[in-house]
């Protein structure tokens, strides 16, 4: 999930808002647009909607974009 915040928000506040939901598994603050990438774990689409609603209600999040992973591949170390 991509999260966007107001331009004057501190990076620490970004992390706090994203980790305010227990479904957040990882938070990556990034330079540019968006402000953060958050990996969330949900059980179904309704659960995802609930998580998005809770993030938006924090007051800090001004925009979201959700990407659903259909498959994954990772190069070995």
mmCIF file of N, CA, C and O in Angstrom:
data_model
loop_
_atom_site.group_PDB
_atom_site.id
_atom_site.type_symbol
_atom_site.label_atom_id
_atom_site.label_comp_id
_atom_site.label_asym_id
_atom_site.label_seq_id
_atom_site.Cartn_x
_atom_site.Cartn_y
_atom_site.Cartn_z
ATOM 1 N N UNK A 1 0.838 -1.156 0.000
ATOM 2 C CA UNK A 1 0.000 0.000 0.000
ATOM 3 C C UNK A 1 0.892 1.230 0.000
ATOM 4 O O UNK A 1 1.879 1.282 0.728
ATOM 5 N N UNK A 2 0.566 2.192 -0.846
ATOM 6 C CA UNK A 2 1.267 3.469 -0.847
ATOM 7 C C UNK A 2 0.503 4.433 0.054
ATOM 8 O O UNK A 2 -0.732 4.475 0.004
ATOM 9 N N UNK A 3 1.237 5.190 0.871
ATOM 10 C CA UNK A 3 0.617 6.201 1.724
ATOM 11 C C UNK A 3 1.197 7.559 1.391
ATOM 12 O O UNK A 3 2.397 7.687 1.160
ATOM 13 N N UNK A 4 0.323 8.556 1.389
ATOM 14 C CA UNK A 4 0.739 9.934 1.165
ATOM 15 C C UNK A 4 0.343 10.771 2.375
ATOM 16 O O UNK A 4 -0.721 10.558 2.961
ATOM 17 N N UNK A 5 1.215 11.717 2.709
ATOM 18 C CA UNK A 5 1.026 12.574 3.873
ATOM 19 C C UNK A 5 1.206 14.026 3.447
ATOM 20 O O UNK A 5 1.766 14.313 2.392
ATOM 21 N N UNK A 6 0.769 14.951 4.299
ATOM 22 C CA UNK A 6 0.995 16.374 4.042
ATOM 23 C C UNK A 6 2.495 16.634 3.981
ATOM 24 O O UNK A 6 3.287 15.920 4.614
ATOM 25 N N UNK A 7 2.887 17.659 3.247
ATOM 26 C CA UNK A 7 4.301 17.945 3.017
ATOM 27 C C UNK A 7 5.108 18.283 4.250
ATOM 28 O O UNK A 7 6.317 18.139 4.258
ATOM 29 N N UNK A 8 4.452 18.709 5.333
ATOM 30 C CA UNK A 8 5.195 19.108 6.524
ATOM 31 C C UNK A 8 5.271 18.026 7.595
ATOM 32 O O UNK A 8 5.768 18.265 8.690
ATOM 33 N N UNK A 9 4.789 16.820 7.294
ATOM 34 C CA UNK A 9 4.796 15.749 8.290
ATOM 35 C C UNK A 9 6.214 15.209 8.481
ATOM 36 O O UNK A 9 6.989 15.116 7.525
ATOM 37 N N UNK A 10 6.558 14.889 9.712
ATOM 38 C CA UNK A 10 7.878 14.319 10.007
ATOM 39 C C UNK A 10 7.890 12.831 9.679
ATOM 40 O O UNK A 10 6.861 12.145 9.774
ATOM 41 N N UNK A 11 9.060 12.321 9.316
ATOM 42 C CA UNK A 11 9.206 10.913 8.951
ATOM 43 C C UNK A 11 8.760 10.022 10.111
ATOM 44 O O UNK A 11 8.105 8.995 9.895
ATOM 45 N N UNK A 12 9.058 10.405 11.320
ATOM 46 C CA UNK A 12 8.657 9.618 12.493
ATOM 47 C C UNK A 12 7.128 9.487 12.568
ATOM 48 O O UNK A 12 6.600 8.441 12.918
ATOM 49 N N UNK A 13 6.418 10.556 12.225
ATOM 50 C CA UNK A 13 4.958 10.527 12.241
ATOM 51 C C UNK A 13 4.411 9.593 11.166
ATOM 52 O O UNK A 13 3.362 8.965 11.351
ATOM 53 N N UNK A 14 5.116 9.497 10.052
ATOM 54 C CA UNK A 14 4.712 8.576 8.982
ATOM 55 C C UNK A 14 4.769 7.145 9.497
ATOM 56 O O UNK A 14 3.826 6.373 9.347
ATOM 57 N N UNK A 15 5.870 6.805 10.117
ATOM 58 C CA UNK A 15 6.031 5.448 10.654
ATOM 59 C C UNK A 15 4.986 5.169 11.724
ATOM 60 O O UNK A 15 4.380 4.093 11.748
ATOM 61 N N UNK A 16 4.740 6.127 12.610
ATOM 62 C CA UNK A 16 3.761 5.932 13.680
ATOM 63 C C UNK A 16 2.360 5.710 13.125
ATOM 64 O O UNK A 16 1.632 4.836 13.601
ATOM 65 N N UNK A 17 1.980 6.468 12.114
ATOM 66 C CA UNK A 17 0.647 6.305 11.525
ATOM 67 C C UNK A 17 0.508 4.933 10.881
ATOM 68 O O UNK A 17 -0.506 4.255 11.046
ATOM 69 N N UNK A 18 1.531 4.515 10.166
ATOM 70 C CA UNK A 18 1.471 3.228 9.465
ATOM 71 C C UNK A 18 1.456 2.057 10.437
ATOM 72 O O UNK A 18 0.766 1.069 10.211
ATOM 73 N N UNK A 19 2.204 2.164 11.518
ATOM 74 C CA UNK A 19 2.261 1.056 12.480
ATOM 75 C C UNK A 19 1.113 1.096 13.477
ATOM 76 O O UNK A 19 1.031 0.239 14.343
ATOM 77 N N UNK A 20 0.215 2.066 13.332
ATOM 78 C CA UNK A 20 -0.936 2.134 14.229
ATOM 79 C C UNK A 20 -1.945 1.022 13.953
ATOM 80 O O UNK A 20 -2.812 0.760 14.773
ATOM 81 N N UNK A 21 -1.828 0.379 12.796
ATOM 82 C CA UNK A 21 -2.707 -0.756 12.491
ATOM 83 C C UNK A 21 -1.910 -2.045 12.637
ATOM 84 O O UNK A 21 -0.796 -2.158 12.124
ATOM 85 N N UNK A 22 -2.448 -3.012 13.364
ATOM 86 C CA UNK A 22 -1.699 -4.258 13.583
ATOM 87 C C UNK A 22 -1.462 -5.067 12.316
ATOM 88 O O UNK A 22 -0.571 -5.915 12.280
ATOM 89 N N UNK A 23 -2.226 -4.803 11.270
ATOM 90 C CA UNK A 23 -2.049 -5.527 10.007
ATOM 91 C C UNK A 23 -0.779 -5.124 9.269
ATOM 92 O O UNK A 23 -0.340 -5.829 8.357
ATOM 93 N N UNK A 24 -0.177 -4.001 9.641
ATOM 94 C CA UNK A 24 1.067 -3.552 9.000
ATOM 95 C C UNK A 24 2.187 -4.516 9.344
ATOM 96 O O UNK A 24 2.474 -4.760 10.514
ATOM 97 N N UNK A 25 2.823 -5.062 8.334
ATOM 98 C CA UNK A 25 3.923 -6.009 8.518
ATOM 99 C C UNK A 25 5.283 -5.349 8.328
ATOM 100 O O UNK A 25 6.251 -5.712 8.988
ATOM 101 N N UNK A 26 5.356 -4.393 7.403
ATOM 102 C CA UNK A 26 6.591 -3.671 7.117
ATOM 103 C C UNK A 26 6.229 -2.261 6.685
ATOM 104 O O UNK A 26 5.210 -2.060 6.032
ATOM 105 N N UNK A 27 7.083 -1.314 7.053
ATOM 106 C CA UNK A 27 6.903 0.077 6.641
ATOM 107 C C UNK A 27 8.219 0.574 6.064
ATOM 108 O O UNK A 27 9.269 0.435 6.694
ATOM 109 N N UNK A 28 8.151 1.131 4.870
ATOM 110 C CA UNK A 28 9.316 1.709 4.218
ATOM 111 C C UNK A 28 9.022 3.168 3.945
ATOM 112 O O UNK A 28 8.110 3.469 3.169
ATOM 113 N N UNK A 29 9.727 4.079 4.601
ATOM 114 C CA UNK A 29 9.589 5.492 4.259
ATOM 115 C C UNK A 29 10.511 5.756 3.083
ATOM 116 O O UNK A 29 11.635 5.255 3.036
ATOM 117 N N UNK A 30 10.005 6.510 2.111
ATOM 118 C CA UNK A 30 10.750 6.712 0.876
ATOM 119 C C UNK A 30 10.782 8.197 0.517
ATOM 120 O O UNK A 30 9.923 8.965 0.938
ATOM 121 N N UNK A 31 11.785 8.575 -0.248
ATOM 122 C CA UNK A 31 11.876 9.948 -0.742
ATOM 123 C C UNK A 31 10.997 10.066 -1.978
ATOM 124 O O UNK A 31 10.953 9.165 -2.806
ATOM 125 N N UNK A 32 10.292 11.158 -2.088
ATOM 126 C CA UNK A 32 9.452 11.372 -3.261
ATOM 127 C C UNK A 32 8.016 10.970 -3.002
ATOM 128 O O UNK A 32 7.545 10.953 -1.879
ATOM 129 N N UNK A 33 7.324 10.643 -4.069
ATOM 130 C CA UNK A 33 5.910 10.297 -3.995
ATOM 131 C C UNK A 33 5.753 8.823 -4.327
ATOM 132 O O UNK A 33 6.190 8.401 -5.401
ATOM 133 N N UNK A 34 5.230 8.021 -3.466
ATOM 134 C CA UNK A 34 4.559 8.285 -2.207
ATOM 135 C C UNK A 34 5.551 8.500 -1.066
ATOM 136 O O UNK A 34 6.757 8.374 -1.256
ATOM 137 N N UNK A 35 5.013 8.744 0.125
ATOM 138 C CA UNK A 35 5.861 8.964 1.295
ATOM 139 C C UNK A 35 6.243 7.665 1.984
ATOM 140 O O UNK A 35 7.271 7.588 2.650
ATOM 141 N N UNK A 36 5.391 6.644 1.843
ATOM 142 C CA UNK A 36 5.670 5.366 2.501
ATOM 143 C C UNK A 36 5.061 4.223 1.709
ATOM 144 O O UNK A 36 4.035 4.379 1.033
ATOM 145 N N UNK A 37 5.704 3.079 1.808
ATOM 146 C CA UNK A 37 5.176 1.819 1.297
ATOM 147 C C UNK A 37 4.953 0.931 2.511
ATOM 148 O O UNK A 37 5.848 0.796 3.351
ATOM 149 N N UNK A 38 3.773 0.354 2.607
ATOM 150 C CA UNK A 38 3.430 -0.464 3.766
ATOM 151 C C UNK A 38 2.926 -1.806 3.267
ATOM 152 O O UNK A 38 2.042 -1.874 2.415
ATOM 153 N N UNK A 39 3.517 -2.870 3.785
ATOM 154 C CA UNK A 39 3.016 -4.220 3.477
ATOM 155 C C UNK A 39 2.053 -4.594 4.584
ATOM 156 O O UNK A 39 2.409 -4.581 5.757
ATOM 157 N N UNK A 40 0.821 -4.866 4.206
ATOM 158 C CA UNK A 40 -0.191 -5.254 5.182
ATOM 159 C C UNK A 40 -0.630 -6.680 4.900
ATOM 160 O O UNK A 40 -0.557 -7.156 3.761
ATOM 161 N N UNK A 41 -1.084 -7.350 5.944
ATOM 162 C CA UNK A 41 -1.614 -8.705 5.806
ATOM 163 C C UNK A 41 -3.073 -8.674 6.229
ATOM 164 O O UNK A 41 -3.377 -8.315 7.367
ATOM 165 N N UNK A 42 -3.954 -9.031 5.288
ATOM 166 C CA UNK A 42 -5.387 -9.040 5.551
ATOM 167 C C UNK A 42 -5.975 -10.383 5.123
ATOM 168 O O UNK A 42 -5.351 -11.131 4.366
ATOM 169 N N UNK A 43 -7.185 -10.662 5.613
ATOM 170 C CA UNK A 43 -7.814 -11.946 5.326
ATOM 171 C C UNK A 43 -8.703 -11.926 4.092
ATOM 172 O O UNK A 43 -8.905 -12.956 3.452
ATOM 173 N N UNK A 44 -9.258 -10.742 3.778
ATOM 174 C CA UNK A 44 -10.134 -10.630 2.615
ATOM 175 C C UNK A 44 -10.284 -9.154 2.247
ATOM 176 O O UNK A 44 -9.694 -8.281 2.887
ATOM 177 N N UNK A 45 -11.078 -8.887 1.226
ATOM 178 C CA UNK A 45 -11.223 -7.518 0.733
ATOM 179 C C UNK A 45 -11.877 -6.616 1.775
ATOM 180 O O UNK A 45 -11.488 -5.460 1.937
ATOM 181 N N UNK A 46 -12.861 -7.122 2.490
ATOM 182 C CA UNK A 46 -13.499 -6.306 3.531
ATOM 183 C C UNK A 46 -12.497 -5.928 4.619
ATOM 184 O O UNK A 46 -12.489 -4.787 5.092
ATOM 185 N N UNK A 47 -11.647 -6.852 4.992
ATOM 186 C CA UNK A 47 -10.602 -6.573 5.979
ATOM 187 C C UNK A 47 -9.667 -5.488 5.446
ATOM 188 O O UNK A 47 -9.281 -4.569 6.175
ATOM 189 N N UNK A 48 -9.316 -5.559 4.171
ATOM 190 C CA UNK A 48 -8.478 -4.533 3.550
ATOM 191 C C UNK A 48 -9.164 -3.173 3.612
ATOM 192 O O UNK A 48 -8.536 -2.167 3.956
ATOM 193 N N UNK A 49 -10.450 -3.127 3.312
ATOM 194 C CA UNK A 49 -11.199 -1.870 3.387
ATOM 195 C C UNK A 49 -11.164 -1.295 4.798
ATOM 196 O O UNK A 49 -11.002 -0.093 4.982
ATOM 197 N N UNK A 50 -11.302 -2.155 5.793
ATOM 198 C CA UNK A 50 -11.256 -1.715 7.190
ATOM 199 C C UNK A 50 -9.902 -1.111 7.528
ATOM 200 O O UNK A 50 -9.823 -0.077 8.198
ATOM 201 N N UNK A 51 -8.836 -1.746 7.065
ATOM 202 C CA UNK A 51 -7.482 -1.235 7.322
ATOM 203 C C UNK A 51 -7.297 0.128 6.656
ATOM 204 O O UNK A 51 -6.785 1.068 7.277
ATOM 205 N N UNK A 52 -7.714 0.255 5.413
ATOM 206 C CA UNK A 52 -7.602 1.537 4.710
ATOM 207 C C UNK A 52 -8.387 2.615 5.454
ATOM 208 O O UNK A 52 -7.887 3.717 5.665
ATOM 209 N N UNK A 53 -9.598 2.283 5.880
ATOM 210 C CA UNK A 53 -10.408 3.256 6.625
ATOM 211 C C UNK A 53 -9.724 3.683 7.919
ATOM 212 O O UNK A 53 -9.698 4.865 8.253
ATOM 213 N N UNK A 54 -9.145 2.732 8.642
ATOM 214 C CA UNK A 54 -8.460 3.074 9.900
ATOM 215 C C UNK A 54 -7.247 3.955 9.645
ATOM 216 O O UNK A 54 -6.995 4.899 10.393
ATOM 217 N N UNK A 55 -6.500 3.674 8.582
ATOM 218 C CA UNK A 55 -5.345 4.515 8.256
ATOM 219 C C UNK A 55 -5.787 5.928 7.895
ATOM 220 O O UNK A 55 -5.177 6.903 8.330
ATOM 221 N N UNK A 56 -6.846 6.047 7.143
ATOM 222 C CA UNK A 56 -7.334 7.370 6.746
ATOM 223 C C UNK A 56 -7.869 8.155 7.942
ATOM 224 O O UNK A 56 -7.772 9.375 7.979
ATOM 225 N N UNK A 57 -8.417 7.452 8.928
ATOM 226 C CA UNK A 57 -8.952 8.126 10.117
ATOM 227 C C UNK A 57 -7.863 8.623 11.061
ATOM 228 O O UNK A 57 -8.169 9.363 11.995
ATOM 229 N N UNK A 58 -6.611 8.241 10.843
ATOM 230 C CA UNK A 58 -5.544 8.749 11.710
ATOM 231 C C UNK A 58 -5.411 10.257 11.565
ATOM 232 O O UNK A 58 -4.856 10.908 12.448
ATOM 233 N N UNK A 59 -5.881 10.795 10.458
ATOM 234 C CA UNK A 59 -5.789 12.223 10.212
ATOM 235 C C UNK A 59 -4.497 12.625 9.533
ATOM 236 O O UNK A 59 -4.417 13.688 8.937
ATOM 237 N N UNK A 60 -3.487 11.784 9.596
ATOM 238 C CA UNK A 60 -2.199 12.101 8.999
ATOM 239 C C UNK A 60 -2.140 11.666 7.535
ATOM 240 O O UNK A 60 -1.485 12.301 6.718
ATOM 241 N N UNK A 61 -2.829 10.587 7.193
ATOM 242 C CA UNK A 61 -2.796 10.033 5.842
ATOM 243 C C UNK A 61 -3.739 10.838 4.951
ATOM 244 O O UNK A 61 -4.931 10.937 5.240
ATOM 245 N N UNK A 62 -3.203 11.408 3.878
ATOM 246 C CA UNK A 62 -4.050 12.190 2.974
ATOM 247 C C UNK A 62 -4.356 11.450 1.680
ATOM 248 O O UNK A 62 -5.181 11.899 0.891
ATOM 249 N N UNK A 63 -3.711 10.297 1.456
ATOM 250 C CA UNK A 63 -3.987 9.522 0.260
ATOM 251 C C UNK A 63 -3.424 8.127 0.354
ATOM 252 O O UNK A 63 -2.409 7.899 1.013
ATOM 253 N N UNK A 64 -4.100 7.183 -0.281
ATOM 254 C CA UNK A 64 -3.634 5.796 -0.317
ATOM 255 C C UNK A 64 -3.756 5.260 -1.734
ATOM 256 O O UNK A 64 -4.559 5.740 -2.533
ATOM 257 N N UNK A 65 -2.957 4.268 -2.014
ATOM 258 C CA UNK A 65 -3.069 3.500 -3.256
ATOM 259 C C UNK A 65 -2.722 2.077 -2.879
ATOM 260 O O UNK A 65 -1.668 1.829 -2.284
ATOM 261 N N UNK A 66 -3.614 1.171 -3.191
ATOM 262 C CA UNK A 66 -3.421 -0.211 -2.787
ATOM 263 C C UNK A 66 -3.044 -1.062 -3.987
ATOM 264 O O UNK A 66 -3.690 -0.986 -5.035
ATOM 265 N N UNK A 67 -2.020 -1.853 -3.823
ATOM 266 C CA UNK A 67 -1.569 -2.795 -4.841
ATOM 267 C C UNK A 67 -1.684 -4.192 -4.245
ATOM 268 O O UNK A 67 -1.227 -4.424 -3.127
ATOM 269 N N UNK A 68 -2.272 -5.110 -4.974
ATOM 270 C CA UNK A 68 -2.432 -6.463 -4.469
ATOM 271 C C UNK A 68 -1.418 -7.377 -5.159
ATOM 272 O O UNK A 68 -1.340 -7.403 -6.387
ATOM 273 N N UNK A 69 -0.674 -8.090 -4.372
ATOM 274 C CA UNK A 69 0.338 -9.010 -4.890
ATOM 275 C C UNK A 69 -0.337 -10.308 -5.329
ATOM 276 O O UNK A 69 -1.039 -10.941 -4.553
ATOM 277 N N UNK A 70 -0.125 -10.668 -6.582
ATOM 278 C CA UNK A 70 -0.685 -11.899 -7.119
ATOM 279 C C UNK A 70 0.289 -13.057 -7.070
ATOM 280 O O UNK A 70 -0.097 -14.219 -7.060
ATOM 281 N N UNK A 71 1.559 -12.727 -7.056
ATOM 282 C CA UNK A 71 2.592 -13.745 -6.991
ATOM 283 C C UNK A 71 3.896 -13.093 -6.607
ATOM 284 O O UNK A 71 3.992 -11.858 -6.586
ATOM 285 N N UNK A 72 4.885 -13.882 -6.275
ATOM 286 C CA UNK A 72 6.160 -13.314 -5.849
ATOM 287 C C UNK A 72 7.311 -14.208 -6.294
ATOM 288 O O UNK A 72 7.152 -15.416 -6.483
ATOM 289 N N UNK A 73 8.448 -13.581 -6.469
ATOM 290 C CA UNK A 73 9.687 -14.274 -6.779
ATOM 291 C C UNK A 73 10.785 -13.499 -6.096
ATOM 292 O O UNK A 73 10.765 -12.266 -6.046
ATOM 293 N N UNK A 74 11.754 -14.173 -5.527
ATOM 294 C CA UNK A 74 12.858 -13.507 -4.857
ATOM 295 C C UNK A 74 14.144 -14.224 -5.216
ATOM 296 O O UNK A 74 14.227 -15.453 -5.169
ATOM 297 N N UNK A 75 15.154 -13.451 -5.590
ATOM 298 C CA UNK A 75 16.462 -14.009 -5.905
ATOM 299 C C UNK A 75 17.127 -14.456 -4.608
ATOM 300 O O UNK A 75 17.102 -13.755 -3.610
ATOM 301 N N UNK A 76 17.729 -15.618 -4.608
ATOM 302 C CA UNK A 76 18.410 -16.141 -3.426
ATOM 303 C C UNK A 76 19.673 -15.363 -3.129
ATOM 304 O O UNK A 76 20.270 -14.738 -4.002
ATOM 305 N N UNK A 77 20.082 -15.388 -1.893
ATOM 306 C CA UNK A 77 21.321 -14.675 -1.488
ATOM 307 C C UNK A 77 22.548 -15.478 -1.826
ATOM 308 O O UNK A 77 22.619 -16.631 -1.772
#
